[in-house]
Amino acid sequence: MTDLNAIRDFALELAREAGETIVRARAQGVRTEYKAHLELVTDADVAVDNLIHGRIREAWPEHAILSEEAAPEQQVDVMRQGPLWVVDPIDGTVNFAHNQPQVAVSIAFMLDGEAQVGVVHAPFQNETFVAVKGQGATLNGQPIQVSGETDFRQALIATGFPYDKAPVPGLIKRLARVLGECRDVRRIGSAALDICWVAMGRLDAYYESVSPWDFAAARLIASEAGARCGHVYGVEGGVPEALYGRDIIISSPALYDHLRALVEEADLTALHID
Ligand code: IPD
Ligand code: CA
Ligand code: CA
């Protein structure tokens, strides 16, 4: 039997250590590069990933790790059974490089494709979101809940955009449709924080297509805080829902169906007009 509370304590301590490294790295000056000529990456992304990777290997040598910088080739592991760590060392790299505070370390622990523990730590804001499956979610130790908003016109909705610009026209159609019906839209720049902010009620709902490490931990946190989590078009290829990042929706429950319908309608319009 895996002791999930021990895993949570380990992940929490690790996320804080990673957070201190991130804060120090920014104080020393950020050096940026591009992955595949597209995605921004800094020396801190790699250093923090190596730190987290090393600590997990030391403590749990038999566990698999899917982390953005150190082992993205292990993407195949999204299908695996058994223990799997899913890690984004810095979620919000563009914010990190531009001296903005919305930056997070995201660490999820999964068993047989289901998230068991999630930690999202925002070191510049001193906010740490934690969940253990079945035990609820907390922010800095205090229980959190979704907003419970029921009126879409009063909802504050978040989304994001990929580094690859090809899908942008379709995403703008979605944005126009959603923005036309809600109070306003935010693009915070960290999917993990977007989702944790839904979990604690600063935002009412979120939609985007992301990678497993962007949302695995935050999705558990949101679900434990009462959010409804799903996909606009369901899940393909037998990938566990908790790791399938295409067209995810995470929402205060009463807003979910309407948000899903708006995104789908926007996609249909895009198909007809283009
Ligand atoms: C990005 C952030 C952003 C989302 C992008 C992600 P990164 O992660 O989560 O909010 O819109 O799709 O790639 O590159 O900062 O780790
Ligand atoms: Ca990310
Ligand atoms: Ca990242």
Coordinates of C-alpha atoms and ligand atoms in Angstrom, one line a residue, residues 45 68-69 88-91 93, ligand 3:
D45 CA 13.4 25.2 -16.2
E68 CA 8.5 18.4 -19.2
E69 CA 12.2 19.1 -19.5
D88 CA 6.2 20.7 -14.7
P89 CA 9.2 22.4 -13.0
I90 CA 8.1 25.9 -14.1
D91 CA 4.5 26.4 -15.4
T93 CA 7.9 30.2 -18.2
Ligands
CA3 CA 7.1 24.3 -18.0

